[in-house]
Amino acid sequence: MSTSASESSYRAHDLIAADIDAYLVQHQHKSLLRFITCGSVDDGKSTLIGRLLYDSKMIFEDQLAALEADSKRVGTQGGEIDFALLVDGLAAEREQGITIDVAYRFFATEKRKFIVADTPGHEQYTRNMVTGASTADLAVILIDARKGVLTQTRRHSFLAHLIGIRHIVLAVNKMDLVGYDQATFDGIVADYRAFAESIGIAEFTAIPISGFKGDNITGPSGNTPWYRGPALIAHLETVPVGDEGAARPFRMPVQWVNRPNLDFRGFAGTIASGSVKPGDAVRVLPSGRTSTVARIVTYDGDLAEAGRDQSVTLTLTDEVDCSRGDVIVAADAPPEVADQFQAAIVWMDQEELLPGRAYWLKLGTQTVSATVQPPRHVICVNTMAELSAKTLSLNDIGVAEVYTDRPIVFESYADNHDLGGFILIDKLTNATVAAGMLNFALRRAQNVHWQAIEITREAHAAQKGQKARLLWFTGLSGSGKSTIANLVEKKLHALGKHSFLLDGDNVRHGLNKDLGFSDADRIENIRRVGEVAKLMCDAGLIVLTAFISPFRAEREMVRRMLPEGEFFEIFVDTPLEEAERRDVKGLYKKARAGEIANFTGITSPYEAPMNPEIRIDTQSMTPEAAADLVVEHILGIWSPVL
């Protein structure tokens, strides 16, 4: 019989008392296993971790005293020690008896060190479970023996598998409450196996346990003589923790360009896979420039070789352009570079996905602007059916195409978590809204390349004696955008300038006739107009647009399509009451009567510009005066070109 965790812990404490240096050396060289506990509500995740901490003697005497007092005051075990209180640290968690946030705890046995993440069971906090699982090597899926396999059991198992956790433990908990019945255990294992095989989990280890009573936690339990497998701790101590990344080609995302003085320029980062030595040929992506490693610099001195998870600074023999977000890779085995992908996405925000809206995509040290297309499908965790969907809502798991505004360096998530896993961030709120896993680059992205064109956009503009500009008029319906934009173009035309006006209603008769007025369609409407306006600016034209364009995010998206200083946001500021009083098209009346859905200002929001280049107060300024103001502003900026 193997030494129990409790006995190992006593030995460790004896060694600490006798020779602390020897203990620290021994502890330093232990392997580390990161694992999570997950499953449905009240399956006993926090209790199990509390039991592991208690049995491994990883709590202090004052903590134990506080635990005993809290167990009597707010515990759920009738005055006995409530191990869950060791993990549920938030006041709201103790009051409700649930886990809300991810709680990370450290403990160790004689053989191994552990970091365990206690993740919430409520569907509401699925995003927290994803956070905890993202760095785990193993998942302990808990099941209440009285309830069997539940929806959250399936959801968390699927997410663990999707995120790439290869080791699964099925811990059938609370066996004491079913009389340690073998038939109950076998039935649950059979149900889970059928589900696991359907999602691609080929192997898992099933253990009957009682987190509260301690059965099969640190050693075999006499209450389950029919079980011949390992206790939970014994399994955790021996499960392989392979360094698969070490065998893969070298990759190091650049975190920082280290430039302390004129004589030193190095590229700092953490090695994601492979190893590197001075003299190795490397390639900087996405530029593709090649060089050779000169030195591997660390705080403690230069290294002869560095490998996965080491943080180093590389110097190269050549002066190559390399900055944060670039990836230094093995020259003869580079990863892919693309800007269109298929990805699995876990949506983590209360606000649903808006297809076409630009989000920040952060992958390693790379941050780019990205749009997500309408999902190909979402996955039902109960049946694993692929269901059609137009968007993603909180906790949805879907597959969709992702487009980035510039090529990024990547590998499929299955091959490299560091270069395949990403998050999406809302540009306005800065909230993380989704986690994703890149599957592959779209073939069309590999087949479409930029064609070099010799006549530049600057040459087109110079031929016309002007600089390209995009004058973006925004405001409520009836504010006067089209009227003022039309007057501005007439004045520019009289000055001999080459311009073109894109009006919202006119564009919807042709280019955007297939779009409605949902938020997603409004976003796509502005995206298309932005792309057309950009092409016209490339031709050297002064482009004017008159669109409600209600969302700041899309106006900002168009701004970023153009060189700095070329986009002018012109806010035609008319209060809703005044615009509705004018009601030149009778639209407000229809919207108030419920005949028009998603009408801006009535049933759909308008996000006014925060810092427009020009603000026009239509209550104090005539359209003619407003047009003069715009032309004067542009003339001042263009002088002396005009």
XYZ file of C-alpha atoms in Angstrom:
642
model
C 0.000 0.000 0.000
C 1.355 3.449 -0.933
C 2.166 6.024 1.699
C -0.860 8.203 2.372
C -0.794 11.958 1.827
C -1.322 12.468 5.555
C 1.754 10.366 6.445
C 3.767 12.158 3.740
C 2.695 15.465 5.193
C 3.891 14.500 8.676
C 7.261 13.512 7.203
C 7.467 16.884 5.457
C 6.728 18.708 8.700
C 9.394 16.674 10.493
C 11.896 17.601 7.782
C 10.940 21.278 8.038
C 11.633 21.194 11.765
C 14.933 19.306 11.366
C 16.434 20.852 8.212
C 14.538 23.622 6.462
C 17.168 23.953 3.716
C 16.885 20.265 2.850
C 13.110 20.596 2.743
C 13.273 23.571 0.384
C 15.675 21.748 -1.964
C 13.414 18.693 -1.974
C 10.338 20.846 -2.514
C 11.925 22.826 -5.340
C 12.453 19.755 -7.502
C 8.973 18.288 -7.150
C 6.828 18.279 -10.257
C 3.782 20.561 -10.321
C 0.272 19.518 -11.313
C -2.367 22.169 -11.992
C -5.920 20.876 -11.824
C -9.470 22.124 -11.484
C -12.563 20.818 -9.773
C -15.762 21.372 -11.706
C -19.268 20.035 -12.140
C -22.769 21.047 -11.172
C -24.000 23.047 -8.197
C -23.579 21.395 -4.767
C -21.556 18.485 -6.090
C -19.020 19.125 -3.320
C -16.128 20.802 -5.139
C -15.186 23.205 -2.350
C -15.597 20.492 0.274
C -13.240 18.201 -1.630
C -10.530 20.852 -1.900
C -10.958 21.742 1.749
C -10.494 18.062 2.600
C -7.320 17.920 0.468
C -5.892 20.964 2.246
C -6.864 19.593 5.650
C -5.448 16.106 5.080
C -2.227 17.437 3.587
C -1.730 19.661 6.671
C -1.638 22.800 4.537
C -3.567 24.982 6.985
C -2.233 26.792 10.035
C -3.494 26.384 13.578
C -5.226 29.770 13.597
C -6.924 28.880 10.292
C -8.064 25.590 11.786
C -9.474 27.375 14.818
C -11.288 29.858 12.577
C -12.588 26.985 10.451
C -14.011 25.202 13.487
C -15.688 28.414 14.666
C -17.079 29.250 11.219
C -18.335 25.681 10.798
C -20.477 26.077 13.906
C -21.658 29.561 12.877
C -22.348 29.291 9.109
C -21.426 25.708 8.268
C -23.703 23.228 6.541
C -22.538 20.056 8.305
C -24.447 20.253 11.592
C -21.562 21.634 13.620
C -18.924 19.301 12.161
C -16.029 20.776 10.190
C -17.310 22.282 6.927
C -14.280 21.917 4.674
C -15.850 24.095 1.950
C -15.266 27.157 4.133
C -11.522 26.792 3.557
C -12.101 27.654 -0.097
C -15.257 29.774 -0.228
C -13.573 32.978 0.854
C -16.092 35.555 -0.321
C -18.738 36.624 2.160
C -21.447 36.046 -0.449
C -20.150 32.511 -0.983
C -20.320 31.678 2.717
C -23.763 33.178 3.113
C -25.236 31.362 0.122
C -23.178 28.192 0.345
C -22.075 28.507 -3.281
C -18.860 29.212 -5.155
C -18.896 32.414 -7.216
C -15.300 33.218 -8.118
C -12.392 30.933 -8.981
C -10.412 30.074 -5.857
C -6.818 28.916 -6.309
C -5.174 26.902 -3.553
C -1.734 25.352 -3.176
C -0.887 22.142 -1.395
C 1.822 19.510 -1.599
C 2.548 15.908 -0.754
C 5.853 14.129 -0.504
C 5.769 13.366 -4.241
C 4.279 16.399 -5.941
C 3.136 20.019 -5.662
C -0.380 21.016 -6.661
C -2.285 24.156 -7.615
C -6.016 23.515 -7.625
C -8.697 25.855 -8.950
C -12.131 25.550 -7.388
C -14.513 26.687 -10.130
C -18.192 27.656 -9.784
C -20.904 25.157 -10.603
C -23.630 27.640 -11.520
C -24.213 28.141 -15.240
C -24.129 31.872 -14.541
C -20.409 31.586 -13.733
C -19.358 29.297 -16.592
C -16.891 31.982 -17.720
C -15.075 31.636 -14.372
C -14.809 27.900 -14.966
C -13.210 28.560 -18.365
C -10.704 30.891 -16.691
C -9.695 28.221 -14.201
C -9.479 25.498 -16.843
C -7.274 27.515 -19.189
C -4.059 26.633 -17.306
C -5.001 23.189 -15.938
C -3.408 19.828 -16.757
C -6.215 17.772 -15.214
C -9.911 18.184 -14.429
C -11.726 16.552 -11.543
C -15.357 16.320 -12.651
C -17.488 15.879 -9.537
C -20.901 14.209 -9.602
C -23.319 13.997 -6.710
C -24.014 10.263 -6.369
C -27.659 11.065 -5.594
C -28.196 13.101 -8.779
C -26.048 11.510 -11.473
C -24.902 13.212 -14.675
C -26.425 16.717 -14.976
C -26.337 19.495 -17.575
C -23.435 21.292 -15.916
C -21.549 17.997 -15.709
C -21.810 17.760 -19.477
C -21.062 21.450 -20.019
C -17.934 21.448 -17.868
C -16.719 18.158 -19.337
C -17.155 19.484 -22.853
C -15.385 22.741 -21.995
C -12.512 20.908 -20.310
C -12.104 18.741 -23.399
C -12.450 21.741 -25.736
C -9.795 23.673 -23.834
C -7.426 20.742 -24.233
C -7.337 19.123 -20.778
C -6.220 15.563 -21.471
C -6.571 14.017 -18.016
C -10.088 13.613 -16.607
C -11.029 12.239 -13.182
C -14.681 11.380 -12.635
C -15.134 11.759 -8.871
C -18.512 10.328 -7.853
C -18.953 12.219 -4.609
C -21.214 11.844 -1.560
C -21.099 8.050 -1.738
C -21.842 8.069 1.998
C -25.315 9.430 1.220
C -26.161 6.452 -1.025
C -24.805 3.806 1.336
C -21.633 3.304 -0.744
C -23.752 1.402 -3.253
C -21.682 -0.076 -6.065
C -24.632 -0.262 -8.473
C -25.201 3.486 -8.137
C -21.535 4.159 -8.863
C -21.447 1.790 -11.842
C -24.604 3.307 -13.315
C -23.216 6.846 -13.130
C -19.922 5.755 -14.681
C -21.773 4.053 -17.539
C -23.892 7.162 -18.203
C -20.859 9.400 -18.144
C -18.851 7.079 -20.402
C -21.559 7.216 -23.080
C -21.477 11.030 -22.989
C -17.666 11.229 -22.815
C -17.242 9.069 -25.894
C -19.704 11.259 -27.806
C -17.506 14.349 -27.301
C -14.170 12.630 -27.853
C -13.014 11.891 -24.304
C -11.420 8.493 -24.828
C -10.252 7.831 -21.255
C -11.074 8.948 -17.744
C -10.464 7.629 -14.233
C -13.588 7.052 -12.121
C -13.232 7.118 -8.303
C -16.014 6.729 -5.686
C -15.376 9.303 -2.943
C -16.821 11.206 -0.033
C -15.182 14.604 0.318
C -16.860 15.126 3.672
C -16.035 11.717 5.192
C -12.680 11.326 3.407
C -13.403 8.040 1.610
C -10.836 7.228 -1.126
C -9.236 10.654 -0.825
C -5.850 9.964 0.752
C -6.085 6.195 0.872
C -8.375 3.207 0.201
C -11.689 3.237 2.041
C -13.061 0.233 3.883
C -16.537 1.404 2.911
C -15.900 0.552 -0.742
C -14.269 -2.883 -0.727
C -15.580 -3.415 -4.246
C -13.394 -0.572 -5.605
C -9.883 -1.654 -6.607
C -8.583 1.559 -8.167
C -6.312 4.291 -6.735
C -7.307 6.854 -4.141
C -7.629 10.379 -5.475
C -4.324 11.685 -4.079
C -2.423 8.637 -5.316
C -3.782 9.209 -8.796
C -2.965 12.919 -8.721
C 0.566 12.108 -7.594
C 1.227 9.741 -10.487
C -0.682 11.136 -13.472
C 1.849 12.079 -16.170
C 2.634 15.771 -16.532
C 4.458 15.693 -19.828
C 6.252 18.700 -21.263
C 4.859 18.213 -24.748
C 5.780 21.745 -25.742
C 9.487 21.035 -25.353
C 9.454 18.698 -28.365
C 7.803 21.226 -30.676
C 9.618 23.841 -32.777
C 10.864 26.991 -31.080
C 8.372 29.840 -30.564
C 8.750 32.957 -28.413
C 6.178 35.774 -28.508
C 7.954 39.086 -27.951
C 6.707 40.799 -24.810
C 9.086 43.738 -24.703
C 11.998 45.254 -26.603
C 14.775 45.631 -24.023
C 16.776 48.751 -24.869
C 18.610 49.950 -21.722
C 21.302 51.798 -23.710
C 22.548 52.454 -27.245
C 24.736 49.346 -27.213
C 22.088 46.752 -26.316
C 18.865 45.732 -28.056
C 17.200 42.517 -26.989
C 13.795 40.924 -27.327
C 12.230 39.699 -24.100
C 9.548 37.056 -23.773
C 8.576 33.655 -22.431
C 9.357 30.662 -24.611
C 6.058 29.035 -25.618
C 7.534 25.858 -27.096
C 10.804 24.254 -28.147
C 14.270 25.389 -27.175
C 16.871 27.812 -28.473
C 20.662 28.162 -28.395
C 23.091 30.854 -29.539
C 23.804 30.282 -33.210
C 20.283 29.043 -34.012
C 18.682 30.469 -37.146
C 15.410 32.232 -36.339
C 12.672 34.044 -38.196
C 10.679 37.074 -37.001
C 6.995 36.834 -37.865
C 4.850 38.212 -39.378
C 7.527 40.147 -41.313
C 9.471 36.971 -42.181
C 12.914 38.519 -41.630
C 15.602 36.016 -40.635
C 18.602 36.283 -38.335
C 20.691 34.265 -35.873
C 20.548 34.181 -32.075
C 23.638 35.889 -30.645
C 22.972 35.634 -26.887
C 20.373 34.361 -24.425
C 20.389 36.962 -21.660
C 18.904 36.582 -18.168
C 19.255 38.426 -14.878
C 21.578 35.671 -13.634
C 23.774 35.718 -16.737
C 23.818 34.321 -20.253
C 22.500 30.812 -20.943
C 23.856 28.177 -23.281
C 20.301 27.002 -23.980
C 16.753 27.924 -22.953
C 13.490 26.012 -23.182
C 9.740 26.136 -22.700
C 8.353 28.476 -20.016
C 11.694 30.211 -19.459
C 11.641 34.017 -19.557
C 14.672 35.283 -21.462
C 15.957 38.111 -23.609
C 17.337 37.191 -27.028
C 19.803 39.295 -28.955
C 20.178 38.752 -32.693
C 23.177 39.137 -34.982
C 21.260 41.389 -37.401
C 19.382 44.657 -36.977
C 15.891 43.378 -37.794
C 12.581 45.103 -37.172
C 11.011 43.293 -34.224
C 8.575 44.662 -31.661
C 5.991 43.622 -29.079
C 3.474 41.237 -30.630
C 5.958 39.735 -33.094
C 6.951 36.094 -32.649
C 10.512 34.788 -32.939
C 10.452 31.226 -34.290
C 12.674 28.505 -35.645
C 13.662 29.613 -39.151
C 13.102 26.197 -40.719
C 9.757 25.435 -39.003
C 7.674 28.613 -38.845
C 4.008 28.686 -37.784
C 1.290 30.081 -40.039
C 0.396 33.723 -40.564
C -3.183 34.582 -41.550
C -6.051 37.023 -40.989
C -9.109 34.772 -41.405
C -9.838 31.758 -39.207
C -12.383 29.257 -38.038
C -12.561 29.239 -34.244
C -14.465 27.712 -31.356
C -15.787 30.497 -29.122
C -17.158 30.475 -25.575
C -19.234 33.623 -25.087
C -18.782 35.066 -21.598
C -20.686 38.360 -21.565
C -24.248 39.344 -20.674
C -24.470 41.313 -23.925
C -24.696 38.968 -26.886
C -22.225 38.882 -29.765
C -22.807 41.507 -32.445
C -21.534 39.928 -35.679
C -19.424 42.390 -37.614
C -18.616 44.557 -34.602
C -14.915 45.084 -34.043
C -13.479 43.641 -30.820
C -9.899 43.531 -29.596
C -8.479 40.053 -30.105
C -5.598 39.254 -27.762
C -3.520 36.183 -28.600
C -0.353 35.917 -26.540
C 1.383 39.282 -26.918
C -0.471 40.095 -30.146
C -3.437 42.477 -29.986
C -5.414 43.172 -33.158
C -8.864 44.366 -34.138
C -11.161 41.483 -35.083
C -14.704 40.854 -36.203
C -16.723 37.686 -35.659
C -19.120 36.529 -38.354
C -22.537 35.005 -37.582
C -21.895 31.572 -36.029
C -21.891 28.487 -38.212
C -23.581 26.779 -35.270
C -23.808 26.598 -31.501
C -23.399 23.352 -29.584
C -26.115 21.951 -27.327
C -24.219 20.407 -24.398
C -27.053 18.000 -23.603
C -27.278 16.359 -27.013
C -24.080 17.684 -28.675
C -26.299 18.736 -31.570
C -25.084 21.590 -33.771
C -27.851 24.197 -33.753
C -28.210 27.154 -36.103
C -27.824 30.599 -34.522
C -27.411 34.213 -35.604
C -25.392 35.247 -32.574
C -23.843 33.991 -29.328
C -25.354 34.620 -25.899
C -23.945 34.178 -22.395
C -22.346 30.709 -21.971
C -22.979 29.723 -25.595
C -20.329 27.560 -27.218
C -20.183 28.100 -30.954
C -18.068 27.837 -34.075
C -17.602 30.984 -36.168
C -15.267 32.672 -38.603
C -13.008 35.390 -37.198
C -11.416 38.105 -39.335
C -8.522 40.241 -38.060
C -7.492 43.633 -39.449
C -3.950 42.409 -40.028
C -2.233 39.018 -40.212
C -1.324 37.332 -36.926
C 1.043 34.508 -36.085
C -0.815 31.421 -34.922
C -0.988 27.655 -34.601
C -4.096 25.586 -34.051
C -5.080 25.425 -30.396
C -4.780 21.643 -30.483
C -1.070 22.023 -31.285
C -0.150 25.092 -29.254
C -2.311 26.684 -26.560
C -0.135 29.817 -26.446
C -0.466 30.598 -30.159
C -3.976 29.191 -30.587
C -5.938 30.487 -27.599
C -7.323 34.011 -27.572
C -9.737 36.323 -25.796
C -12.068 38.966 -27.215
C -12.307 42.343 -25.475
C -15.058 44.916 -25.917
C -13.401 48.090 -27.170
C -15.683 50.439 -25.276
C -16.034 48.729 -21.900
C -12.684 46.884 -21.947
C -14.525 43.803 -20.648
C -13.437 40.333 -21.727
C -16.455 39.024 -23.632
C -15.251 35.675 -24.999
C -12.541 33.040 -24.994
C -11.675 31.267 -28.198
C -9.592 28.531 -29.751
C -8.321 28.883 -33.323
C -8.896 25.748 -35.383
C -7.378 26.641 -38.753
C -6.884 29.471 -41.253
C -9.553 29.728 -43.914
C -8.395 28.486 -47.281
C -9.560 31.653 -49.010
C -7.227 33.619 -46.743
C -4.338 31.497 -47.996
C -5.335 31.995 -51.634
C -5.905 35.762 -51.547
C -2.851 38.013 -51.464
C -2.211 41.739 -51.750
C -1.308 42.754 -55.296
C 1.347 45.439 -55.547
C 0.011 48.597 -57.258
C 2.466 51.218 -58.477
C 0.145 54.249 -58.510
C -0.212 55.059 -54.813
C -3.122 56.726 -53.029
C -0.884 59.773 -52.536
C -0.280 59.925 -56.291
C -4.020 59.776 -56.972
C -4.660 62.653 -54.553
C -1.757 64.718 -55.913
C -3.122 64.349 -59.445
C -6.327 65.978 -58.192
C -4.487 68.683 -56.280
C -5.885 67.681 -52.902
C -5.576 65.332 -49.985
C -8.001 62.462 -49.535
C -10.433 62.965 -46.669
C -13.476 61.195 -45.253
C -16.079 63.602 -43.821
C -18.353 61.408 -41.693
C -21.666 63.129 -40.843
C -23.502 61.414 -37.975
C -26.662 62.273 -36.056
C -30.270 61.298 -35.481
C -32.729 60.810 -38.295
C -33.982 64.257 -39.277
C -30.998 66.078 -37.809
C -30.006 67.515 -41.191
C -27.009 65.335 -42.060
C -27.887 64.842 -45.715
C -28.815 68.498 -46.207
C -25.544 69.805 -44.770
C -23.400 67.136 -46.476
C -24.994 68.010 -49.826
C -24.242 71.717 -49.317
C -20.625 70.934 -48.355
C -20.133 68.894 -51.528
C -21.568 71.710 -53.657
C -19.081 74.141 -52.119
C -16.166 71.728 -52.620
C -17.227 71.134 -56.218
C -17.313 74.889 -56.803
C -13.734 75.044 -55.519
C -12.711 72.461 -58.113
C -12.316 69.614 -55.637
C -13.015 65.990 -56.520
C -15.566 64.530 -54.111
C -18.353 61.974 -53.755
C -21.292 61.820 -51.340
C -22.459 58.471 -49.934
C -25.912 58.983 -48.457
C -27.496 56.454 -46.091
C -30.805 56.087 -47.915
C -29.200 55.987 -51.365
C -26.748 53.244 -50.404
C -29.604 51.084 -49.089
C -31.175 51.097 -52.583
C -28.210 49.158 -53.960
C -25.079 48.062 -52.087
C -26.918 47.467 -48.803
C -30.430 46.659 -50.019
C -30.198 43.233 -48.362
C -29.739 44.691 -44.868
C -32.392 45.474 -42.277
C -32.174 47.603 -39.148
C -31.180 45.147 -36.423
C -28.014 46.011 -34.509
C -26.086 43.393 -36.500
C -27.387 44.756 -39.826
C -26.567 48.333 -38.815
C -23.018 47.236 -38.023
C -22.660 45.481 -41.382
C -24.155 48.544 -43.124
C -21.441 50.785 -41.691
C -18.694 48.235 -42.326
C -19.546 48.074 -46.015
C -19.805 51.839 -46.323
C -16.474 52.197 -44.543
C -14.795 49.817 -46.982
C -16.272 51.669 -49.992
C -15.267 55.040 -48.530
C -11.739 53.739 -47.952
C -11.435 52.677 -51.611
C -12.642 56.119 -52.702
C -10.087 57.758 -50.431
C -7.437 55.498 -51.969
C -8.485 57.026 -55.296
C -7.700 60.467 -53.869
C -11.289 61.638 -53.446
C -12.863 63.726 -50.701
C -15.621 61.427 -49.506
C -18.686 62.608 -47.606
C -21.038 60.184 -45.852
C -24.403 60.914 -44.248
C -25.449 58.024 -42.004
C -27.059 57.841 -38.591
C -24.256 55.357 -37.718
C -25.590 55.052 -34.156
C -22.731 53.123 -32.533
C -19.389 54.630 -31.531
C -17.630 51.312 -32.047
C -18.416 51.227 -35.773
C -17.525 54.874 -36.333
C -14.219 54.155 -34.611
C -13.800 51.047 -36.793
C -14.054 53.181 -39.936
C -11.633 55.738 -38.480
C -9.020 52.992 -38.059
C -9.432 51.925 -41.694
C -7.794 55.178 -42.792
C -4.426 56.828 -42.169
C -4.302 59.021 -39.085
C -5.808 62.461 -39.649
C -7.893 61.455 -42.690
C -11.198 60.736 -40.889
C -13.325 63.656 -39.713
C -16.296 62.909 -37.503
C -18.936 65.631 -37.887
C -21.665 65.442 -35.256
C -24.890 67.028 -36.494
C -26.240 67.633 -33.010
C -30.014 67.873 -32.936
C -31.989 66.952 -29.787
C -34.415 64.065 -30.172
C -37.377 66.358 -29.451
C -36.394 68.699 -32.293
C -35.681 65.878 -34.748
C -39.027 64.314 -33.885
C -40.794 67.682 -34.294
C -39.365 68.017 -37.790
C -40.093 64.349 -38.727
C -39.426 65.172 -42.381
C -39.987 61.557 -43.471
C -42.758 60.660 -41.034
C -40.578 57.965 -39.501
C -40.832 59.045 -35.873
C -44.617 58.919 -36.051
C -44.466 55.352 -37.396
C -41.906 54.358 -34.766
C -44.094 55.743 -31.960
C -47.006 53.753 -33.384
C -44.946 50.565 -33.328
C -44.846 50.306 -37.120
C -41.034 50.540 -37.302
C -38.848 48.339 -35.126
C -35.323 49.250 -33.949
C -35.716 52.943 -34.763
C -32.795 55.014 -33.503
C -33.720 57.322 -30.661
C -37.012 55.542 -29.956
C -36.452 51.802 -29.656
C -32.732 51.639 -30.513
C -29.951 53.715 -28.925
C -27.858 56.476 -30.453
C -24.354 56.859 -29.024
C -23.328 60.472 -29.538
C -19.670 61.180 -30.405
C -17.457 61.907 -27.425
C -14.838 64.046 -29.217
C -15.912 64.798 -32.794
C -13.681 66.903 -35.020
C -16.655 69.191 -35.705
C -19.907 69.645 -33.773
C -22.813 71.392 -35.472
C -25.644 72.745 -33.309
C -28.523 72.796 -35.767
C -30.739 74.801 -33.390
C -28.392 77.783 -33.482
C -26.886 77.393 -36.965
C -28.480 77.271 -40.412
C -27.529 74.477 -42.845
C -25.710 77.028 -45.013
C -23.664 78.314 -42.076
C -22.915 74.747 -40.993
C -21.650 73.909 -44.480
C -19.422 77.003 -44.434
C -18.046 75.930 -41.049
C -17.120 72.493 -42.377
C -15.475 73.844 -45.529
C -13.590 76.479 -43.519
C -12.374 73.809 -41.122
C -11.189 71.611 -43.984
C -9.623 74.558 -45.805
C -7.670 75.417 -42.686
C -6.398 71.843 -42.347
C -5.489 71.598 -46.029
C -3.741 74.962 -46.328
C -1.617 75.608 -48.338
C -2.625 72.680 -50.591
C -5.936 74.333 -51.576
